[in-house]
Short mmCIF file of C-alpha atoms in Angstrom, two decimals:
data_model
loop_
_atom_site.label_atom_id
_atom_site.label_comp_id
_atom_site.label_asym_id
_atom_site.label_seq_id
_atom_site.Cartn_x
_atom_site.Cartn_y
_atom_site.Cartn_z
CA MET A 218 202.44 114.82 115.56
CA ALA A 219 200.93 114.90 111.91
CA GLU A 220 199.86 118.00 110.64
CA VAL A 221 196.41 118.69 109.82
CA VAL A 222 195.87 120.43 106.14
CA ALA A 223 192.38 121.00 105.32
CA LEU A 224 192.31 120.86 101.51
CA THR A 225 189.64 122.15 98.89
CA ASP A 226 190.24 121.10 95.70
CA PRO A 227 190.16 117.48 94.65
CA ALA A 228 192.68 118.14 91.90
CA ASP A 229 195.47 118.81 94.38
CA PRO A 230 198.57 117.77 93.43
CA ARG A 231 199.09 115.99 97.05
CA LEU A 232 196.19 113.78 97.21
CA ALA A 233 197.91 111.57 94.08
CA ASP A 234 198.22 108.96 95.99
CA TYR A 235 194.50 107.95 96.59
CA ARG A 236 193.61 108.89 92.77
CA ASP A 237 191.12 106.30 91.18
CA LEU A 238 191.03 103.65 93.86
CA ARG A 239 189.02 101.30 91.73
CA ASP A 240 191.18 101.15 88.85
CA VAL A 241 193.05 97.78 89.99
CA GLU A 242 195.37 98.04 87.17
CA LEU A 243 196.48 101.62 87.35
CA ARG A 244 196.62 101.20 90.95
CA LYS A 245 198.78 98.07 90.55
CA SER A 246 201.71 99.82 88.85
CA PHE A 247 201.48 103.16 90.59
CA GLU A 248 201.50 101.43 94.21
CA ALA A 249 204.37 99.23 92.92
CA GLU A 250 206.71 102.08 91.03
CA HIS A 251 205.96 104.25 94.33
CA GLY A 252 206.54 101.76 97.12
CA LEU A 253 203.49 102.78 98.57
CA PHE A 254 200.02 100.64 99.43
CA LEU A 255 196.94 101.80 100.89
CA ALA A 256 195.09 100.83 104.36
CA GLU A 257 191.27 101.61 104.27
CA GLY A 258 189.14 102.10 107.64
CA GLU A 259 189.98 103.19 110.91
CA LYS A 260 191.14 99.87 112.13
CA VAL A 261 193.30 99.01 109.63
CA VAL A 262 195.07 102.28 109.30
CA ARG A 263 195.21 101.36 113.32
CA ARG A 264 196.98 97.93 112.53
CA ALA A 265 199.08 99.24 109.69
CA LEU A 266 201.00 101.76 111.75
CA GLU A 267 201.33 98.77 114.80
CA GLY A 268 202.56 96.82 112.32
CA GLY A 269 205.57 99.14 111.87
CA PHE A 270 204.59 100.55 108.71
CA ASP A 271 205.32 104.40 108.22
CA ALA A 272 202.56 106.59 106.46
CA ARG A 273 203.28 109.25 103.51
CA SER A 274 200.21 110.64 104.26
CA PHE A 275 196.41 110.60 105.85
CA LEU A 276 193.07 111.50 103.99
CA MET A 277 190.07 111.44 105.74
CA ALA A 278 186.86 113.70 106.25
CA PRO A 279 187.01 116.17 108.82
CA ARG A 280 184.71 113.57 111.74
CA TRP A 281 187.14 110.81 111.86
CA LEU A 282 189.99 113.03 113.20
CA GLU A 283 189.35 112.56 116.46
CA SER A 284 188.93 108.24 116.06
CA LEU A 285 192.30 108.41 115.20
CA ASP A 286 193.86 110.75 117.55
CA ASP A 287 196.37 108.57 119.24
CA VAL A 288 197.67 107.33 115.38
CA LEU A 289 198.00 110.25 114.41
CA ALA A 290 200.12 111.81 117.13
CA GLY A 291 202.69 109.13 117.00
CA SER A 292 202.96 110.23 112.82
CA ASP A 293 204.56 113.28 111.27
CA ALA A 294 203.06 112.66 108.09
CA PRO A 295 200.24 114.84 106.72
CA VAL A 296 196.70 114.60 107.35
CA TYR A 297 194.74 115.78 104.27
CA VAL A 298 191.36 116.40 105.42
CA LEU A 299 188.56 116.78 102.68
CA PRO A 300 184.71 116.90 102.89
CA GLU A 301 183.42 113.26 102.20
CA ALA A 302 181.85 114.21 99.04
CA LEU A 303 185.02 115.46 97.50
CA ILE A 304 186.90 112.65 98.74
CA GLU A 305 184.74 110.17 96.81
CA GLN A 306 185.57 112.51 93.56
CA VAL A 307 189.35 111.90 94.55
CA THR A 308 189.18 108.27 94.79
CA GLY A 309 186.28 107.12 93.08
CA PHE A 310 183.88 105.68 95.60
CA HIS A 311 182.34 106.34 98.86
CA VAL A 312 184.77 105.27 101.63
CA HIS A 313 182.80 103.89 104.05
CA ARG A 314 184.59 103.72 106.83
CA GLY A 315 186.42 107.08 107.02
CA ALA A 316 189.94 107.23 107.30
CA LEU A 317 192.36 106.25 104.28
CA ALA A 318 196.56 106.41 104.83
CA SER A 319 199.23 105.75 102.01
CA LEU A 320 201.89 103.99 103.76
CA ARG A 321 205.54 103.12 102.60
CA ARG A 322 206.27 99.32 101.56
CA HIS A 323 209.19 97.52 103.54
CA PRO A 324 211.60 96.06 101.33
CA LEU A 325 210.42 92.23 100.72
CA ALA A 326 211.96 89.82 103.82
CA SER A 327 214.22 86.95 102.78
CA VAL A 328 213.05 83.33 102.31
CA ASP A 329 215.46 82.43 105.53
CA ASP A 330 214.07 85.05 107.48
CA VAL A 331 210.05 84.25 107.22
CA LEU A 332 210.86 80.58 107.52
CA ALA A 333 213.15 80.97 110.67
CA GLY A 334 211.00 79.39 113.45
CA SER A 335 208.39 78.86 111.71
CA ARG A 336 206.31 75.45 111.74
CA SER A 337 203.16 75.96 109.49
CA VAL A 338 203.48 77.76 106.40
CA LEU A 339 201.28 78.28 103.68
CA VAL A 340 202.52 78.91 99.85
CA LEU A 341 199.99 80.46 97.34
CA GLU A 342 201.14 79.88 93.82
CA ASP A 343 198.93 81.85 91.17
CA LEU A 344 195.99 83.60 93.15
CA VAL A 345 194.86 86.20 91.07
CA ASP A 346 192.00 87.28 93.58
CA HIS A 347 192.58 90.09 96.19
CA THR A 348 189.93 88.99 98.02
CA ASN A 349 191.37 85.45 98.22
CA VAL A 350 194.65 86.24 99.41
CA GLY A 351 193.24 88.14 102.48
CA ALA A 352 190.94 85.60 103.17
CA ILE A 353 193.60 82.98 103.34
CA PHE A 354 196.23 85.34 104.93
CA ARG A 355 193.20 85.55 107.92
CA SER A 356 192.24 81.70 108.05
CA GLY A 357 196.18 80.98 108.21
CA ALA A 358 196.64 83.61 111.09
CA ALA A 359 193.54 82.29 112.81
CA LEU A 360 194.19 78.68 112.31
CA GLY A 361 198.02 78.64 113.73
CA PHE A 362 199.90 79.25 110.48
CA ASP A 363 203.31 80.89 110.94
CA ALA A 364 203.83 82.31 107.82
CA VAL A 365 203.08 82.81 103.92
CA LEU A 366 205.29 82.63 100.67
CA LEU A 367 203.93 83.85 97.33
CA ALA A 368 204.85 82.60 94.01
CA PRO A 369 206.08 85.38 91.95
CA ARG A 370 202.71 85.65 89.96
CA CYS A 371 200.79 85.56 93.16
CA ALA A 372 198.32 88.64 93.44
CA ASP A 373 199.66 91.35 96.27
CA PRO A 374 198.57 91.29 100.14
CA LEU A 375 199.11 94.61 100.43
CA TYR A 376 196.72 95.58 97.69
CA ARG A 377 193.69 97.45 99.06
CA ARG A 378 191.50 94.58 98.82
CA SER A 379 193.70 92.18 100.53
CA ILE A 380 194.15 93.91 103.71
CA LYS A 381 190.64 94.65 103.86
CA VAL A 382 189.31 91.22 103.80
CA GLY A 383 192.53 89.83 105.59
CA MET A 384 191.80 92.20 108.56
CA GLY A 385 195.17 93.10 109.08
CA ALA A 386 196.77 89.55 109.12
CA VAL A 387 198.75 90.76 106.30
CA PHE A 388 200.65 92.67 109.04
CA SER A 389 201.10 90.55 111.73
CA THR A 390 201.78 87.80 109.40
CA PRO A 391 205.62 87.47 108.08
CA TRP A 392 205.34 86.64 104.41
CA THR A 393 207.50 87.21 101.09
CA ARG A 394 208.06 86.41 97.15
CA LEU A 395 209.23 83.27 96.76
CA PRO A 396 212.00 84.21 94.01
CA ASP A 397 212.54 81.16 92.16
CA TRP A 398 208.93 79.32 91.33
CA TYR A 399 210.51 76.36 89.48
CA ASP A 400 212.13 74.93 92.17
CA ALA A 401 210.64 76.41 95.04
CA LEU A 402 208.61 73.17 96.00
CA PRO A 403 211.79 71.07 96.36
CA ASP A 404 213.89 73.93 97.76
CA LEU A 405 211.14 73.85 100.87
CA SER A 406 211.94 70.25 100.95
CA ARG A 407 215.51 70.73 101.30
CA ARG A 408 214.50 73.22 104.11
CA GLY A 409 212.88 70.35 106.23
CA PHE A 410 209.57 71.24 105.17
CA THR A 411 207.04 68.78 104.19
CA THR A 412 205.22 70.39 100.81
CA VAL A 413 201.68 69.17 101.01
CA ALA A 414 199.82 70.42 98.16
CA LEU A 415 196.16 70.48 97.81
CA THR A 416 194.45 69.35 94.24
CA LEU A 417 191.60 67.10 92.66
CA ALA A 418 194.06 64.95 91.67
CA GLU A 419 192.88 61.35 91.67
CA ASP A 420 195.79 60.10 93.87
CA SER A 421 195.46 62.25 96.18
CA THR A 422 195.10 61.45 100.22
CA PRO A 423 192.32 63.30 102.21
CA ILE A 424 193.95 65.97 103.94
CA GLU A 425 193.96 64.48 107.61
CA GLU A 426 196.02 61.82 106.45
CA ALA A 427 198.12 63.86 104.11
CA VAL A 428 199.57 66.20 107.00
CA ASP A 429 199.43 63.09 110.30
CA GLY A 430 202.64 63.00 111.67
CA VAL A 431 204.12 66.31 109.86
CA ASP A 432 206.32 68.44 111.75
CA ARG A 433 207.36 71.48 109.48
CA LEU A 434 204.34 71.51 106.91
CA ALA A 435 204.24 73.81 103.62
CA LEU A 436 200.48 73.44 102.71
CA VAL A 437 200.53 74.15 99.16
CA LEU A 438 197.44 76.36 97.42
CA GLY A 439 197.10 76.58 93.67
CA SER A 440 194.99 79.12 91.56
CA GLU A 441 190.70 79.83 91.36
CA GLY A 442 190.35 79.10 88.15
CA HIS A 443 193.01 75.97 87.46
CA GLY A 444 194.56 74.99 90.37
CA LEU A 445 198.34 73.95 90.62
CA SER A 446 200.55 74.34 87.82
CA ALA A 447 201.60 70.65 86.65
CA ARG A 448 205.24 71.61 87.94
CA TRP A 449 204.00 72.05 91.45
CA GLU A 450 201.49 69.59 91.69
CA GLY A 451 204.22 67.17 90.66
CA SER A 452 206.89 68.81 92.68
CA ALA A 453 205.34 67.97 96.03
CA ASP A 454 206.01 66.04 98.44
CA ARG A 455 202.28 64.78 98.75
CA ARG A 456 199.08 65.45 97.23
CA ALA A 457 196.10 66.32 99.36
CA ILE A 458 192.17 66.65 98.83
CA ILE A 459 189.15 67.67 100.65
CA PRO A 460 186.58 64.80 100.84
CA MET A 461 183.69 66.25 99.01
CA ARG A 462 180.34 64.73 98.05
CA ALA A 463 180.25 63.35 94.38
CA GLY A 464 179.28 65.93 91.32
CA ILE A 465 179.48 69.04 93.24
CA ASP A 466 182.15 71.63 92.57
CA SER A 467 184.93 72.02 94.70
CA LEU A 468 185.28 74.52 97.46
CA ASN A 469 186.69 77.69 96.63
CA VAL A 470 190.32 78.09 97.51
CA ALA A 471 189.58 80.33 100.53
CA ALA A 472 187.22 78.05 101.83
CA ALA A 473 189.30 74.93 101.10
CA THR A 474 192.55 76.51 102.77
CA ALA A 475 190.50 77.00 105.92
CA VAL A 476 189.63 73.22 105.96
CA ALA A 477 192.56 72.42 105.46
CA CYS A 478 194.56 74.79 107.91
CA TYR A 479 191.95 73.81 110.06
CA ALA A 480 192.69 69.78 109.87
CA ALA A 481 196.98 70.93 109.53
CA ALA A 482 196.46 72.71 113.08
CA ARG A 483 194.87 69.24 114.47
CA ARG A 484 197.95 67.06 113.29
CA MET B 3 163.28 76.95 70.11
CA ALA B 4 163.70 80.25 71.74
CA GLU B 5 163.36 82.97 69.27
CA VAL B 6 166.58 84.93 68.40
CA VAL B 7 166.07 89.13 68.72
CA ALA B 8 168.29 91.43 67.45
CA LEU B 9 168.08 94.74 69.23
CA THR B 10 170.07 97.78 68.68
CA ASP B 11 168.47 100.02 71.35
CA PRO B 12 169.48 99.70 75.18
CA ALA B 13 166.68 102.08 75.97
CA ASP B 14 164.44 99.25 74.49
CA PRO B 15 161.60 98.41 77.18
CA ARG B 16 162.24 94.56 76.64
CA LEU B 17 165.23 94.75 78.06
CA ALA B 18 163.66 96.20 81.48
CA ASP B 19 164.97 92.87 83.17
CA TYR B 20 168.59 93.73 82.96
CA ARG B 21 168.56 97.09 83.84
CA ASP B 22 171.33 98.80 86.73
CA LEU B 23 172.58 95.99 87.45
CA ARG B 24 175.08 97.30 89.93
CA ASP B 25 172.45 99.27 92.00
CA VAL B 26 171.84 96.43 94.59
CA GLU B 27 168.79 98.33 96.35
CA LEU B 28 167.20 99.03 93.13
CA ARG B 29 167.78 95.43 91.83
CA LYS B 30 166.28 93.72 95.13
CA SER B 31 163.30 95.53 95.24
CA PHE B 32 162.54 94.99 91.50
CA GLU B 33 163.51 91.61 91.52
CA ALA B 34 161.55 90.70 94.45
CA GLU B 35 158.29 92.62 93.09
CA HIS B 36 158.69 91.05 89.39
CA GLY B 37 159.15 87.67 90.76
CA LEU B 38 162.63 87.43 88.79
CA PHE B 39 166.09 86.73 89.40
CA LEU B 40 169.25 86.53 87.25
CA ALA B 41 171.78 84.22 86.09
CA GLU B 42 175.10 85.41 84.68
CA GLY B 43 177.58 83.30 82.53
CA GLU B 44 176.86 80.43 80.50
CA LYS B 45 177.63 78.08 83.12
CA VAL B 46 175.40 79.54 85.73
CA VAL B 47 172.55 79.90 83.01
CA ARG B 48 173.05 76.67 82.26
CA ARG B 49 172.44 74.96 85.72
CA ALA B 50 169.40 77.75 86.15
CA LEU B 51 167.83 75.99 83.51
CA GLU B 52 168.97 72.36 84.70
CA GLY B 53 167.62 73.21 87.91
CA GLY B 54 164.12 73.89 86.70
CA PHE B 55 163.83 77.47 86.58
CA ASP B 56 161.74 79.32 83.49
CA ALA B 57 163.75 81.81 81.44
CA ARG B 58 161.44 85.12 80.97
CA SER B 59 164.18 85.60 78.72
CA PHE B 60 168.03 86.07 77.26
CA LEU B 61 170.19 88.73 76.64
CA MET B 62 173.97 88.01 75.28
CA ALA B 63 176.29 89.10 72.49
CA PRO B 64 176.33 87.63 69.04
CA ARG B 65 179.13 85.29 69.70
CA TRP B 66 177.48 83.69 72.97
CA LEU B 67 174.23 82.07 70.94
CA GLU B 68 176.20 79.02 69.66
CA SER B 69 177.47 77.80 73.24
CA LEU B 70 174.05 78.11 74.69
CA ASP B 71 172.48 76.43 71.46
CA ASP B 72 171.17 73.27 73.30
CA VAL B 73 169.83 75.36 76.37
CA LEU B 74 168.32 77.72 74.02
CA ALA B 75 166.51 74.82 72.01
CA GLY B 76 164.61 73.80 74.95
CA SER B 77 163.17 77.10 75.86
CA ASP B 78 160.38 79.35 74.48
CA ALA B 79 161.82 82.80 76.37
CA PRO B 80 163.32 85.40 73.76
CA VAL B 81 166.74 85.70 73.44
CA TYR B 82 167.61 89.38 72.68
CA VAL B 83 171.03 89.82 71.21
CA LEU B 84 172.80 93.21 71.54
CA PRO B 85 176.44 94.35 70.72
CA GLU B 86 178.82 94.11 73.80
CA ALA B 87 179.61 97.39 74.10
CA LEU B 88 175.11 98.16 74.25
CA ILE B 89 174.81 95.38 76.96
CA GLU B 90 177.16 97.46 78.98
CA GLN B 91 175.06 100.73 78.72
CA VAL B 92 172.11 98.66 79.92
CA THR B 93 173.29 96.90 82.98
CA GLY B 94 175.85 99.30 83.88
CA PHE B 95 178.65 96.86 83.62
CA HIS B 96 181.12 94.48 81.57
CA VAL B 97 179.47 91.16 81.66
CA HIS B 98 182.42 89.04 81.03
CA ARG B 99 181.26 85.87 80.97
CA GLY B 100 178.82 86.28 78.18
CA ALA B 101 175.13 85.47 78.57
CA LEU B 102 172.58 86.68 81.04
CA ALA B 103 169.03 85.14 81.49
CA SER B 104 166.28 86.57 83.58
CA LEU B 105 164.82 84.13 85.24
CA ARG B 106 160.94 83.39 87.10
CA ARG B 107 161.37 82.49 90.92
CA HIS B 108 159.39 79.74 92.44
CA PRO B 109 157.24 80.06 95.01
CA LEU B 110 159.26 79.51 98.34
CA ALA B 111 159.26 75.55 99.82
CA SER B 112 157.76 74.88 103.16
CA VAL B 113 160.11 74.35 105.95
CA ASP B 114 158.77 70.35 106.05
CA ASP B 115 159.06 69.75 102.69
CA VAL B 116 162.97 71.20 102.94
CA LEU B 117 163.60 69.36 106.14
CA ALA B 118 162.12 66.15 104.68
CA GLY B 119 164.77 63.37 104.57
CA SER B 120 167.83 66.19 105.60
CA ARG B 121 170.16 64.88 108.24
CA SER B 122 172.62 68.45 108.03
CA VAL B 123 170.88 71.63 107.38
CA LEU B 124 172.37 75.13 107.66
CA VAL B 125 170.51 77.76 109.35
CA LEU B 126 171.89 81.39 108.76
CA GLU B 127 170.39 84.52 110.66
CA ASP B 128 171.15 87.88 109.02
CA LEU B 129 174.04 87.29 106.67
CA VAL B 130 174.26 90.73 104.60
CA ASP B 131 176.62 90.02 102.32
CA HIS B 132 175.81 87.98 99.26
CA THR B 133 178.97 86.56 98.45
CA ASN B 134 179.25 85.08 101.94
CA VAL B 135 175.75 83.42 101.21
CA GLY B 136 176.78 82.07 97.79
CA ALA B 137 180.01 80.65 99.23
CA ILE B 138 178.19 79.35 102.06
CA PHE B 139 175.57 77.24 99.34
CA ARG B 140 178.69 76.27 98.05
CA SER B 141 180.26 74.94 100.72
CA GLY B 142 177.74 73.26 101.96
CA ALA B 143 176.97 71.42 99.07
CA ALA B 144 180.43 70.47 98.83
CA LEU B 145 180.84 69.19 102.27
CA GLY B 146 177.85 66.82 102.75
CA PHE B 147 174.85 69.44 103.91
CA ASP B 148 171.77 68.62 102.76
CA ALA B 149 169.59 72.15 102.81
CA VAL B 150 169.81 75.71 104.11
CA LEU B 151 166.89 77.51 106.03
CA LEU B 152 167.12 81.35 106.18
CA ALA B 153 166.18 84.07 109.03
CA PRO B 154 163.72 86.46 107.43
CA ARG B 155 166.37 89.21 106.90
CA CYS B 156 169.02 86.94 106.09
CA ALA B 157 170.39 87.97 102.13
CA ASP B 158 168.79 86.63 98.99
CA PRO B 159 170.64 83.81 97.85
CA LEU B 160 168.81 84.18 94.60
CA TYR B 161 170.50 87.22 93.97
CA ARG B 162 172.88 87.62 91.38
CA ARG B 163 176.14 88.09 93.03
CA SER B 164 175.21 84.61 95.51
CA ILE B 165 174.45 82.79 92.87
CA LYS B 166 177.95 83.86 90.86
CA VAL B 167 179.75 82.73 93.84
CA GLY B 168 177.54 79.62 94.81
CA MET B 169 178.71 78.02 91.46
CA GLY B 170 175.00 77.15 90.92
CA ALA B 171 174.74 75.40 94.30
CA VAL B 172 171.75 77.83 95.24
CA PHE B 173 169.59 75.83 92.16
CA SER B 174 170.66 72.04 93.40
CA THR B 175 170.11 72.62 97.22
CA PRO B 176 166.60 72.75 99.24
CA TRP B 177 166.41 76.28 100.80
CA THR B 178 163.85 78.31 102.30
CA ARG B 179 162.55 81.21 104.65
CA LEU B 180 162.17 80.66 108.06
CA PRO B 181 158.50 82.22 108.69
CA ASP B 182 159.36 82.79 112.27
CA TRP B 183 162.06 84.26 113.42
CA TYR B 184 161.75 84.03 117.12
CA ASP B 185 161.27 80.37 117.59
CA ALA B 186 163.49 79.00 114.47
CA LEU B 187 165.65 77.65 116.87
CA PRO B 188 163.48 75.34 119.64
CA ASP B 189 160.82 74.41 116.35
CA LEU B 190 164.28 72.85 114.97
CA SER B 191 164.68 71.05 117.86
CA ARG B 192 161.14 69.77 118.40
CA ARG B 193 161.68 68.44 114.74
CA GLY B 194 164.32 66.56 116.54
CA PHE B 195 167.19 68.52 115.22
CA THR B 196 169.99 69.47 117.46
CA THR B 197 170.86 72.94 116.91
CA VAL B 198 174.37 73.88 117.13
CA ALA B 199 175.45 77.41 117.06
CA LEU B 200 179.11 78.73 116.02
CA THR B 201 179.71 81.63 118.26
CA LEU B 202 182.72 82.98 120.20
CA ALA B 203 180.78 82.81 123.20
CA GLU B 204 183.33 82.23 126.46
CA ASP B 205 181.11 78.71 127.54
CA SER B 206 180.99 77.41 123.64
CA THR B 207 182.46 73.68 123.17
CA PRO B 208 184.90 73.03 120.23
CA ILE B 209 182.97 72.32 117.06
CA GLU B 210 183.72 68.84 116.72
CA GLU B 211 182.81 67.87 120.64
CA ALA B 212 179.87 69.90 119.93
CA VAL B 213 178.68 67.84 116.78
CA ASP B 214 180.02 64.45 117.98
CA GLY B 215 177.24 62.07 118.24
CA VAL B 216 174.25 64.26 116.65
CA ASP B 217 172.14 62.56 114.45
CA ARG B 218 169.64 65.30 112.98
CA LEU B 219 172.03 68.51 112.85
CA ALA B 220 171.15 72.37 112.48
CA LEU B 221 174.12 74.26 111.80
CA VAL B 222 173.36 77.77 113.21
CA LEU B 223 175.29 80.93 111.80
CA GLY B 224 175.05 84.81 112.48
CA SER B 225 175.64 87.94 110.88
CA GLU B 226 179.25 89.08 109.57
CA GLY B 227 179.47 91.76 111.95
CA HIS B 228 177.35 91.09 115.04
CA GLY B 229 177.54 87.20 115.20
CA LEU B 230 174.09 85.58 116.44
CA SER B 231 171.46 87.41 118.14
CA ALA B 232 171.21 87.16 121.89
CA ARG B 233 167.97 85.47 120.93
CA TRP B 234 169.36 82.87 118.99
CA GLU B 235 172.34 82.23 120.68
CA GLY B 236 170.56 81.59 123.58
CA SER B 237 167.73 79.49 121.88
CA ALA B 238 170.48 76.98 120.52
CA ASP B 239 170.70 73.65 121.91
CA ARG B 240 174.61 73.92 122.12
CA ARG B 241 177.39 76.47 121.63
CA ALA B 242 180.13 75.53 119.52
CA ILE B 243 183.32 77.14 118.66
CA ILE B 244 186.21 76.94 115.73
CA PRO B 245 189.18 76.47 118.08
CA MET B 246 191.71 79.80 117.02
CA ARG B 247 194.86 81.29 118.15
CA ALA B 248 194.91 83.85 120.56
CA GLY B 249 194.88 87.44 119.84
CA ILE B 250 193.31 87.13 116.44
CA ASP B 251 190.27 88.09 114.58
CA SER B 252 187.84 85.43 114.37
CA LEU B 253 187.46 83.86 110.93
CA ASN B 254 185.53 85.09 108.37
CA VAL B 255 181.76 83.80 108.53
CA ALA B 256 182.11 81.72 105.24
CA ALA B 257 185.55 80.48 106.31
CA ALA B 258 183.99 79.61 109.42
CA THR B 259 181.45 77.60 107.80
CA ALA B 260 183.54 75.65 105.43
CA VAL B 261 185.92 74.59 108.61
CA ALA B 262 182.38 73.84 110.81
CA CYS B 263 180.87 71.80 107.62
CA TYR B 264 183.82 69.80 107.24
CA ALA B 265 183.81 68.91 111.06
CA ALA B 266 180.24 68.14 111.35
CA ALA B 267 180.42 65.71 108.00
CA ARG B 268 182.47 63.88 109.84
CA ARG B 269 180.61 63.39 112.87
#
């Protein structure tokens, strides 16, 4: 059973994990160095623990204790309790959904483990927006994708915002980092996947045709601003496009991914 | 030609349109009362003016004047120029993409005008998130939808965040507010549209079947939290679902809309 510790000082060093949550750059390095990530909201905290992550600690206002009773009973991490206004001083914003948890990251899985048994995987190159990464995990999980591979520079799926938007799909979907950016797609081809890159390139095929008859599929997505690198676009087995009305800016990457996953799920 | 006015005082009353842009509630009432909306970023400002909106004024740091030269030449609104740090004091945040413009809202179009010549329309009930509203306008425009109708309580498509996420689709897509929430869907049916409500209801049909053979289509979408009201769900001609993997939280409304628009575009 987690021990409840009432605190009164927002500067208490035991709250270090929860400080300045709005400062993205600071959080990125802090969380990486300490091997932790944050979950926000009762539902997400619950899913993180159900997903097999261990808590370093919890932080919440008194009124949230009861709703997390069962979860806290299964953990031996301390539960720091503070009035809401003081929590806001620690985190830098008003935590609408109650509880926060600081959780230990697992070691990254191997590509072999992530791909074992997968028929449909998403491969994200250099997405920078945590909202998009979370939305893509969620859409992929809902529409039948089994796993996610990330290029070395893709935004972190365990960042607080990714987790929240992903509604916990980042806990239930196997994922890892690709160790080698340059040969990532040829390597997937060698493993028996057909790599299909979503692009706006002139020579691309409508997505439905591109995935037709494909058994093991790796759907490859580029960054928000510039799309895929020339290397990835060029080294994919196929290039696919979502047919769009002329003269319109393309779909954003999260919407395009949802459409492509839907088309792929029906192959 | 717009007159360039160099200002030095962030408290200058001529900057009233640009104040406290992060305070959503304050901005909503301020913008409604003054009949204005804000565009942010060179590209979006340009599209707003090309879309036929008149500027009340512009606000930018000196280095952005040149890139908007041609746009400013066609307007007679004042261009307030301030150092970037002072603009931040006015707006409450760092304006990454340079220029801001305050623009005059048009009177709302009639439903008749918006529907004239439309074959595919989106109907949004009570979406609360400006990001989702913008993303839906963008996906609809890209995937062949002609117009958007909003329930009385749906979030504003001319709010700064909606416009930014919509990449200007809110300027190029005809839209209006439905005057009557209760009979909105039966009224669309009387006008010759088949209303297809996207839901998670048990008795719903896969989206592709639901839109099959439909000529004039009104695709109906509910709010982020609770989906459609019982009235709208019950008064739609058909209820449709996007087939999803069991045990997964549904797609978010922006992703679901993109998928449904894609399926509808191919009917």
